[in-house]
């Protein structure tokens, strides 16, 4: 359940950005290959924001789909998991170009 | 306040080391508390008296792991400046990480100066086993935490004489999921998989095998007795990570350990 540490990181970033103002909403970007479950972050968010400047803030999570670039044939394709092979040549030498994001995108303060 | 990472004493709850002078810096901690209370008061005030019409959107675009990554970069700078080769050993519980360490330390202790950080949720059982080899060890108990992070490591290494160290081995909490996301500042993440586990573990826990550089396939002395297709397992690992370096080892019989030692020694010499 490393989502608890992840969510604590979110709260720290938001509090430092908000600099004392109350945070009304937070938008996160969580890649599909990031090893983080959005539902678990939502679950932790309520606990982590209690008695903080984020208490009651609305949480929106945007998923970023995995994309890979084949090192063998330069095909770009959707990656659902790290063991996915290139649909064009079948190779496994794939560089992940998106889907590992774990970011606080924006927030709304009072 | 800690000079390395800027943490206050309250943030030290994840580890159990006891250096008294840090605990005197209570001012920082109280200040934070007061600060929070002021916020609460302000919130209530606004809440009761008006509906906010000045909501402001702020673009942040900050990596959630940025703090851990910053502390890990600090650890890495320290390790590089001291010429220490650092490995982060990860696996599911029971794969034999501690036994691999014990054997490695007993066989190489005269050749290289080692130190070990032991991560577990509870107990110092593993640290006692390592201490029995004569190597300096620091146990970090994560409590409810499921992984070590760079902050815990940055304080754990305060216990070692870094100037006279060649190799630091960090045994992470037994967990094939969470430690994958947390850089500790190591040179390599080494994933241990034992043949008594399923051969499809690399596919079931792809993040860990994707992020590791090295895999130790342990307990290979048991292969004749069980239905475990080692080649299939390695093929799965290479699907997730085509560049992964794999050693077949048995920490019990010593089979294959020499190749691992050679790799370890080469890394340590290169880091000097």
CSV table of C-alpha atoms in Angstrom, one decimal:
chain,number,residue,atom,x,y,z
A,1,UNK,CA,0.0,0.0,0.0
A,2,UNK,CA,2.6,2.5,-1.1
A,3,UNK,CA,-0.3,4.7,-2.2
A,4,UNK,CA,-0.3,6.1,1.3
A,5,UNK,CA,3.2,7.5,0.9
A,6,UNK,CA,2.3,8.7,-2.6
A,7,UNK,CA,-0.8,10.5,-1.3
A,8,UNK,CA,1.2,12.1,1.6
A,9,UNK,CA,3.5,13.4,-1.2
A,10,UNK,CA,0.5,14.9,-2.9
A,11,UNK,CA,-0.6,16.7,0.2
A,12,UNK,CA,2.9,18.1,0.8
A,13,UNK,CA,3.2,19.4,-2.7
A,14,UNK,CA,-0.3,21.0,-2.5
A,15,UNK,CA,0.3,22.6,0.9
A,16,UNK,CA,3.6,24.1,-0.2
A,17,UNK,CA,2.1,25.4,-3.5
A,18,UNK,CA,-1.0,26.8,-1.8
A,19,UNK,CA,1.2,28.6,0.8
A,20,UNK,CA,-1.5,28.8,3.5
A,21,UNK,CA,-4.5,29.1,1.2
A,22,UNK,CA,-7.2,26.5,1.4
A,23,UNK,CA,-7.1,24.0,-1.5
A,24,UNK,CA,-10.4,23.5,-3.2
A,25,UNK,CA,-9.5,20.9,-5.8
A,26,UNK,CA,-6.5,18.9,-7.0
A,27,UNK,CA,-5.9,17.3,-10.3
A,28,UNK,CA,-3.4,14.4,-10.5
A,29,UNK,CA,-1.9,12.6,-13.5
A,30,UNK,CA,-1.4,8.9,-12.9
A,31,UNK,CA,0.1,6.8,-15.7
A,32,UNK,CA,-1.3,3.3,-16.3
A,33,UNK,CA,2.2,1.9,-15.9
A,34,UNK,CA,3.0,3.9,-12.8
A,35,UNK,CA,2.5,1.0,-10.3
A,36,UNK,CA,-0.1,3.2,-8.5
A,37,UNK,CA,-3.8,2.3,-8.2
A,38,UNK,CA,-6.0,5.4,-8.5
A,39,UNK,CA,-8.7,3.9,-6.3
A,40,UNK,CA,-6.2,3.4,-3.5
A,41,UNK,CA,-5.0,7.0,-3.8
A,42,UNK,CA,-8.7,8.2,-3.6
A,43,UNK,CA,-9.0,6.0,-0.5
A,44,UNK,CA,-5.9,7.5,1.1
A,45,UNK,CA,-6.7,11.1,0.1
A,46,UNK,CA,-9.5,11.5,2.6
A,47,UNK,CA,-7.4,10.2,5.5
A,48,UNK,CA,-4.3,12.2,4.5
A,49,UNK,CA,-6.1,15.5,4.0
A,50,UNK,CA,-7.9,15.5,7.3
A,51,UNK,CA,-7.0,18.5,9.4
A,52,UNK,CA,-4.9,19.9,6.6
A,53,UNK,CA,-5.4,22.7,4.2
A,54,UNK,CA,-6.8,20.2,1.7
A,55,UNK,CA,-9.6,18.9,3.9
A,56,UNK,CA,-12.7,18.5,1.7
A,57,UNK,CA,-10.8,19.3,-1.5
A,58,UNK,CA,-12.1,17.6,-4.7
A,59,UNK,CA,-9.7,15.0,-6.1
A,60,UNK,CA,-9.6,14.4,-9.9
A,61,UNK,CA,-7.4,11.7,-11.3
A,62,UNK,CA,-6.5,11.7,-15.0
A,63,UNK,CA,-5.1,8.4,-16.3
A,64,UNK,CA,-2.3,8.6,-18.9
A,65,UNK,CA,-2.2,5.5,-21.1
A,66,UNK,CA,1.0,3.6,-21.7
A,67,UNK,CA,2.8,4.2,-25.0
A,68,UNK,CA,5.9,2.4,-26.1
A,69,UNK,CA,8.5,2.8,-28.8
A,70,UNK,CA,10.1,-0.4,-30.3
A,71,UNK,CA,13.9,-0.2,-30.4
A,72,UNK,CA,13.9,-2.8,-33.2
A,73,UNK,CA,11.5,-1.3,-35.7
A,74,UNK,CA,10.6,2.2,-34.3
A,75,UNK,CA,6.9,1.4,-34.1
A,76,UNK,CA,5.0,3.4,-31.6
A,77,UNK,CA,2.1,1.6,-29.9
A,78,UNK,CA,-0.2,1.3,-26.8
A,79,UNK,CA,1.4,-0.6,-23.9
A,80,UNK,CA,-0.9,-2.2,-21.4
A,81,UNK,CA,1.9,-3.8,-19.3
A,82,UNK,CA,5.6,-4.0,-19.3
A,83,UNK,CA,5.6,-7.4,-20.9
A,84,UNK,CA,3.7,-6.3,-24.0
A,85,UNK,CA,5.5,-7.0,-27.2
A,86,UNK,CA,5.7,-4.8,-30.3
A,87,UNK,CA,2.6,-5.4,-32.5
A,88,UNK,CA,4.7,-4.8,-35.6
A,89,UNK,CA,7.8,-7.0,-35.1
A,90,UNK,CA,7.0,-8.9,-31.9
A,91,UNK,CA,10.1,-7.7,-30.1
A,92,UNK,CA,10.3,-6.9,-26.4
A,93,UNK,CA,12.9,-4.2,-26.6
A,94,UNK,CA,10.5,-1.4,-25.9
A,95,UNK,CA,11.2,2.1,-24.5
A,96,UNK,CA,8.3,3.4,-22.5
A,97,UNK,CA,7.5,6.9,-23.7
A,98,UNK,CA,4.4,7.6,-21.6
A,99,UNK,CA,2.3,6.0,-18.9
A,100,UNK,CA,4.8,6.2,-16.0
A,101,UNK,CA,3.7,9.7,-14.9
A,102,UNK,CA,2.9,10.5,-11.3
A,103,UNK,CA,2.3,14.2,-11.1
A,104,UNK,CA,0.3,16.9,-9.3
A,105,UNK,CA,-1.0,18.6,-12.5
A,106,UNK,CA,-2.9,21.6,-11.0
A,107,UNK,CA,-4.8,22.8,-8.0
A,108,UNK,CA,-7.4,25.3,-7.2
A,109,UNK,CA,-7.0,27.5,-4.1
A,110,UNK,CA,-9.3,29.8,-2.3
B,1,UNK,CA,16.3,20.1,12.1
B,2,UNK,CA,18.3,17.6,10.1
B,3,UNK,CA,20.9,19.3,7.9
B,4,UNK,CA,20.8,16.6,5.3
B,5,UNK,CA,17.2,16.4,4.4
B,6,UNK,CA,15.6,19.3,6.4
B,7,UNK,CA,13.3,16.9,8.4
B,8,UNK,CA,12.0,17.7,11.9
B,9,UNK,CA,12.1,15.1,14.6
B,10,UNK,CA,8.4,14.2,14.1
B,11,UNK,CA,9.2,12.9,10.6
B,12,UNK,CA,11.6,10.3,12.0
B,13,UNK,CA,8.8,8.0,13.0
B,14,UNK,CA,9.7,5.4,10.3
B,15,UNK,CA,13.0,4.4,11.8
B,16,UNK,CA,14.4,3.6,15.1
B,17,UNK,CA,17.8,5.1,15.4
B,18,UNK,CA,18.5,7.1,18.4
B,19,UNK,CA,20.9,10.1,18.2
B,20,UNK,CA,19.9,12.3,21.0
B,21,UNK,CA,20.9,15.7,19.7
B,22,UNK,CA,18.3,15.8,16.9
B,23,UNK,CA,15.5,15.4,19.3
B,24,UNK,CA,16.3,18.7,21.0
B,25,UNK,CA,15.2,20.6,18.0
B,26,UNK,CA,11.6,20.8,19.0
B,27,UNK,CA,11.1,24.3,17.8
B,28,UNK,CA,10.7,23.4,14.2
B,29,UNK,CA,8.1,20.8,15.1
B,30,UNK,CA,6.0,23.2,17.3
B,31,UNK,CA,6.2,25.8,14.6
B,32,UNK,CA,4.7,23.4,12.1
B,33,UNK,CA,1.9,22.6,14.5
B,34,UNK,CA,1.0,26.2,15.2
B,35,UNK,CA,1.1,26.8,11.5
B,36,UNK,CA,-1.4,24.1,10.8
B,37,UNK,CA,-3.7,25.4,13.5
B,38,UNK,CA,-3.7,28.9,12.1
B,39,UNK,CA,-4.8,27.4,8.8
B,40,UNK,CA,-7.7,25.6,10.4
B,41,UNK,CA,-8.9,28.7,12.0
B,42,UNK,CA,-8.7,30.6,8.8
B,43,UNK,CA,-10.6,28.0,7.0
B,44,UNK,CA,-13.4,27.9,9.5
B,45,UNK,CA,-13.7,31.6,9.4
B,46,UNK,CA,-14.1,31.9,5.6
B,47,UNK,CA,-16.4,28.9,5.6
B,48,UNK,CA,-18.8,30.5,8.0
B,49,UNK,CA,-18.9,34.0,6.5
B,50,UNK,CA,-18.7,33.9,2.8
B,51,UNK,CA,-18.8,31.8,-0.3
B,52,UNK,CA,-15.4,32.1,-2.1
B,53,UNK,CA,-15.7,33.7,-5.4
B,54,UNK,CA,-11.9,34.2,-6.0
B,55,UNK,CA,-10.9,30.6,-6.5
B,56,UNK,CA,-7.6,30.5,-8.3
B,57,UNK,CA,-6.2,27.7,-10.4
B,58,UNK,CA,-2.5,27.0,-10.2
B,59,UNK,CA,-0.6,24.9,-12.6
B,60,UNK,CA,1.8,22.6,-10.6
B,61,UNK,CA,3.2,19.8,-12.8
B,62,UNK,CA,5.3,18.5,-10.0
B,63,UNK,CA,6.3,14.8,-9.8
B,64,UNK,CA,4.7,13.3,-6.7
B,65,UNK,CA,7.9,11.3,-6.0
B,66,UNK,CA,10.1,14.5,-6.4
B,67,UNK,CA,10.9,14.7,-2.7
B,68,UNK,CA,12.0,11.0,-2.6
B,69,UNK,CA,13.9,11.5,-5.8
B,70,UNK,CA,15.7,14.5,-4.5
B,71,UNK,CA,16.7,12.7,-1.3
B,72,UNK,CA,17.8,9.7,-3.4
B,73,UNK,CA,19.9,12.0,-5.6
B,74,UNK,CA,21.5,13.3,-2.4
B,75,UNK,CA,22.2,9.7,-1.2
B,76,UNK,CA,23.7,8.9,-4.6
B,77,UNK,CA,26.0,11.9,-4.5
B,78,UNK,CA,27.2,10.8,-1.1
B,79,UNK,CA,27.8,7.3,-2.2
B,80,UNK,CA,29.7,8.4,-5.3
B,81,UNK,CA,31.8,10.8,-3.4
B,82,UNK,CA,32.7,8.1,-0.9
B,83,UNK,CA,33.3,5.5,-3.6
B,84,UNK,CA,30.7,3.1,-2.2
B,85,UNK,CA,28.9,0.6,-4.5
B,86,UNK,CA,25.3,0.3,-3.4
B,87,UNK,CA,22.7,-2.3,-4.1
B,88,UNK,CA,19.0,-2.3,-3.3
B,89,UNK,CA,17.8,-5.9,-2.9
B,90,UNK,CA,14.1,-6.5,-3.4
B,91,UNK,CA,11.9,-9.6,-3.5
B,92,UNK,CA,8.8,-11.2,-2.1
B,93,UNK,CA,9.2,-12.4,1.5
B,94,UNK,CA,11.0,-15.7,1.9
B,95,UNK,CA,13.0,-15.6,-1.4
B,96,UNK,CA,16.3,-15.9,0.6
B,97,UNK,CA,17.6,-12.3,0.5
B,98,UNK,CA,19.0,-12.5,4.0
B,99,UNK,CA,20.6,-15.9,3.4
B,100,UNK,CA,22.2,-14.6,0.2
B,101,UNK,CA,23.6,-11.6,2.2
B,102,UNK,CA,24.9,-13.9,5.0
B,103,UNK,CA,26.8,-16.1,2.5
B,104,UNK,CA,28.1,-13.2,0.5
B,105,UNK,CA,29.4,-11.4,3.6
B,106,UNK,CA,31.0,-14.6,5.0
B,107,UNK,CA,32.7,-15.3,1.7
B,108,UNK,CA,33.8,-11.7,0.8
B,109,UNK,CA,34.2,-9.9,4.1
B,110,UNK,CA,38.0,-10.1,4.0
B,111,UNK,CA,38.1,-8.7,0.5
B,112,UNK,CA,35.7,-5.8,0.7
B,113,UNK,CA,34.4,-3.6,3.6
B,114,UNK,CA,30.6,-4.1,3.7
B,115,UNK,CA,27.7,-2.5,5.6
B,116,UNK,CA,24.1,-3.6,5.5
B,117,UNK,CA,20.8,-1.8,6.0
B,118,UNK,CA,18.0,-4.3,6.9
B,119,UNK,CA,14.4,-3.1,6.1
B,120,UNK,CA,11.5,-5.0,7.8
B,121,UNK,CA,8.1,-3.9,9.1
B,122,UNK,CA,9.0,-5.3,12.5
B,123,UNK,CA,11.8,-7.1,14.5
B,124,UNK,CA,15.5,-7.0,14.2
B,125,UNK,CA,15.9,-10.7,13.5
B,126,UNK,CA,17.6,-10.1,10.2
B,127,UNK,CA,20.0,-7.5,11.6
B,128,UNK,CA,21.0,-10.1,14.3
B,129,UNK,CA,21.7,-12.6,11.5
B,130,UNK,CA,23.9,-10.1,9.6
B,131,UNK,CA,25.6,-8.9,12.8
B,132,UNK,CA,26.6,-12.5,13.4
B,133,UNK,CA,28.8,-12.3,10.3
B,134,UNK,CA,30.7,-9.3,11.9
B,135,UNK,CA,29.5,-6.8,9.3
B,136,UNK,CA,28.1,-3.4,10.5
B,137,UNK,CA,24.3,-3.4,10.2
B,138,UNK,CA,21.4,-1.0,10.8
B,139,UNK,CA,17.9,-2.3,11.1
B,140,UNK,CA,15.2,0.0,9.9
B,141,UNK,CA,11.6,-0.9,11.0
B,142,UNK,CA,9.0,0.6,8.7
B,143,UNK,CA,6.1,-0.2,11.0
B,144,UNK,CA,3.1,-0.2,8.8
B,145,UNK,CA,5.2,1.0,5.8
B,146,UNK,CA,5.7,-1.4,2.9
B,147,UNK,CA,9.0,-0.1,1.5
B,148,UNK,CA,12.2,1.7,2.4
B,149,UNK,CA,12.4,5.3,1.1
B,150,UNK,CA,15.4,7.5,0.4
B,151,UNK,CA,14.8,9.4,3.6
B,152,UNK,CA,15.2,6.3,5.8
B,153,UNK,CA,18.4,5.3,4.0
B,154,UNK,CA,19.9,8.8,4.3
B,155,UNK,CA,19.6,8.5,8.1
B,156,UNK,CA,20.5,4.8,8.3
B,157,UNK,CA,23.9,5.5,6.7
B,158,UNK,CA,24.7,7.9,9.5
B,159,UNK,CA,25.5,4.8,11.4
B,160,UNK,CA,28.3,3.7,9.1
B,161,UNK,CA,31.9,4.9,8.5
B,162,UNK,CA,31.3,5.8,4.9
B,163,UNK,CA,34.9,6.7,4.3
B,164,UNK,CA,36.0,3.2,4.9
B,165,UNK,CA,33.3,1.3,3.1
B,166,UNK,CA,33.3,-0.5,-0.3
B,167,UNK,CA,29.9,-2.0,-0.6
B,168,UNK,CA,26.5,-1.1,1.0
B,169,UNK,CA,23.8,-3.7,0.7
B,170,UNK,CA,20.3,-2.5,1.4
B,171,UNK,CA,17.8,-5.3,2.0
B,172,UNK,CA,14.4,-3.8,1.3
B,173,UNK,CA,11.1,-4.9,2.9
B,174,UNK,CA,9.9,-8.2,1.4
B,175,UNK,CA,7.4,-7.0,-1.1
B,176,UNK,CA,7.4,-7.2,-4.9
B,177,UNK,CA,5.2,-4.2,-5.5
B,178,UNK,CA,5.8,-1.1,-3.4
B,179,UNK,CA,9.7,-0.9,-3.3
B,180,UNK,CA,9.7,-0.7,-7.1
B,181,UNK,CA,8.6,3.0,-7.0
B,182,UNK,CA,11.1,4.3,-4.5
B,183,UNK,CA,14.7,5.1,-5.6
B,184,UNK,CA,17.1,4.9,-2.6
B,185,UNK,CA,20.1,6.3,-4.4
B,186,UNK,CA,21.5,2.8,-5.2
B,187,UNK,CA,23.7,1.8,-8.2
B,188,UNK,CA,21.5,-1.2,-9.0
B,189,UNK,CA,18.2,-2.7,-8.0
B,190,UNK,CA,18.7,-6.4,-7.6
B,191,UNK,CA,15.5,-8.5,-7.6
B,192,UNK,CA,15.7,-12.0,-6.0
B,193,UNK,CA,13.3,-14.7,-7.1
B,194,UNK,CA,13.4,-18.2,-5.7
B,195,UNK,CA,12.5,-21.3,-7.6
B,196,UNK,CA,9.9,-22.2,-5.0
B,197,UNK,CA,7.8,-19.3,-6.3
B,198,UNK,CA,5.9,-19.2,-9.5
B,199,UNK,CA,7.9,-18.9,-12.7
B,200,UNK,CA,5.5,-16.2,-14.0
B,201,UNK,CA,6.3,-13.8,-11.1
B,202,UNK,CA,8.1,-11.4,-13.6
B,203,UNK,CA,4.8,-11.1,-15.5
B,204,UNK,CA,2.7,-10.8,-12.4
B,205,UNK,CA,4.9,-8.1,-10.8
B,206,UNK,CA,6.3,-6.4,-14.0
B,207,UNK,CA,7.1,-3.1,-12.4
B,208,UNK,CA,9.7,-4.6,-10.1
B,209,UNK,CA,11.4,-6.7,-12.8
B,210,UNK,CA,11.2,-3.8,-15.2
B,211,UNK,CA,13.0,-1.5,-12.7
B,212,UNK,CA,15.6,-4.0,-11.6
B,213,UNK,CA,19.0,-4.3,-13.4
B,214,UNK,CA,19.9,-7.7,-12.0
B,215,UNK,CA,18.0,-10.8,-11.0
B,216,UNK,CA,19.2,-13.5,-8.7
B,217,UNK,CA,17.4,-16.8,-9.3
B,218,UNK,CA,17.8,-18.4,-5.9
B,219,UNK,CA,17.5,-21.9,-4.4
B,220,UNK,CA,18.5,-23.5,-7.8
B,221,UNK,CA,19.6,-26.5,-5.7
B,222,UNK,CA,15.9,-27.4,-5.4
B,223,UNK,CA,15.3,-27.5,-9.2
B,224,UNK,CA,15.6,-31.3,-9.5
B,225,UNK,CA,12.8,-31.7,-7.0
B,226,UNK,CA,10.2,-29.2,-8.2
B,227,UNK,CA,8.2,-28.3,-11.3
B,228,UNK,CA,9.8,-25.0,-12.0
B,229,UNK,CA,10.9,-24.1,-15.6
B,230,UNK,CA,13.9,-21.9,-15.0
B,231,UNK,CA,14.4,-21.1,-18.7
B,232,UNK,CA,10.7,-20.0,-19.0
B,233,UNK,CA,11.1,-17.9,-15.9
B,234,UNK,CA,14.1,-16.1,-17.3
B,235,UNK,CA,12.4,-15.6,-20.6
B,236,UNK,CA,9.5,-14.0,-18.8
B,237,UNK,CA,11.9,-11.7,-16.9
B,238,UNK,CA,13.6,-10.7,-20.2
B,239,UNK,CA,10.2,-9.9,-21.8
B,240,UNK,CA,9.6,-7.4,-19.0
B,241,UNK,CA,13.2,-6.2,-19.1
B,242,UNK,CA,15.3,-7.4,-22.1
B,243,UNK,CA,18.6,-6.0,-20.5
B,244,UNK,CA,18.2,-7.7,-17.1
B,245,UNK,CA,21.3,-9.6,-16.0
B,246,UNK,CA,20.5,-13.0,-14.4
B,247,UNK,CA,22.5,-15.1,-12.0
B,248,UNK,CA,21.4,-18.7,-11.0
B,249,UNK,CA,22.5,-19.1,-7.4
B,250,UNK,CA,22.0,-21.2,-4.4
B,251,UNK,CA,22.8,-19.4,-1.2
B,252,UNK,CA,22.6,-22.8,0.6
B,253,UNK,CA,25.1,-24.9,-1.5
B,254,UNK,CA,27.0,-21.9,-2.9
B,255,UNK,CA,26.3,-23.0,-6.5
B,256,UNK,CA,26.6,-20.0,-8.9
B,257,UNK,CA,27.7,-17.6,-6.1
B,258,UNK,CA,31.1,-17.0,-7.7
B,259,UNK,CA,29.7,-15.3,-10.8
B,260,UNK,CA,27.6,-13.1,-8.5
B,261,UNK,CA,30.7,-12.3,-6.4
B,262,UNK,CA,32.7,-11.4,-9.6
B,263,UNK,CA,30.0,-9.0,-10.7
B,264,UNK,CA,29.8,-7.5,-7.2
B,265,UNK,CA,33.6,-7.1,-7.0
B,266,UNK,CA,33.8,-5.5,-10.4
B,267,UNK,CA,31.1,-3.0,-9.4
B,268,UNK,CA,32.9,-2.2,-6.2
B,269,UNK,CA,36.2,-1.6,-7.9
B,270,UNK,CA,34.6,0.6,-10.5
B,271,UNK,CA,32.9,2.7,-7.8
B,272,UNK,CA,36.2,3.4,-5.9
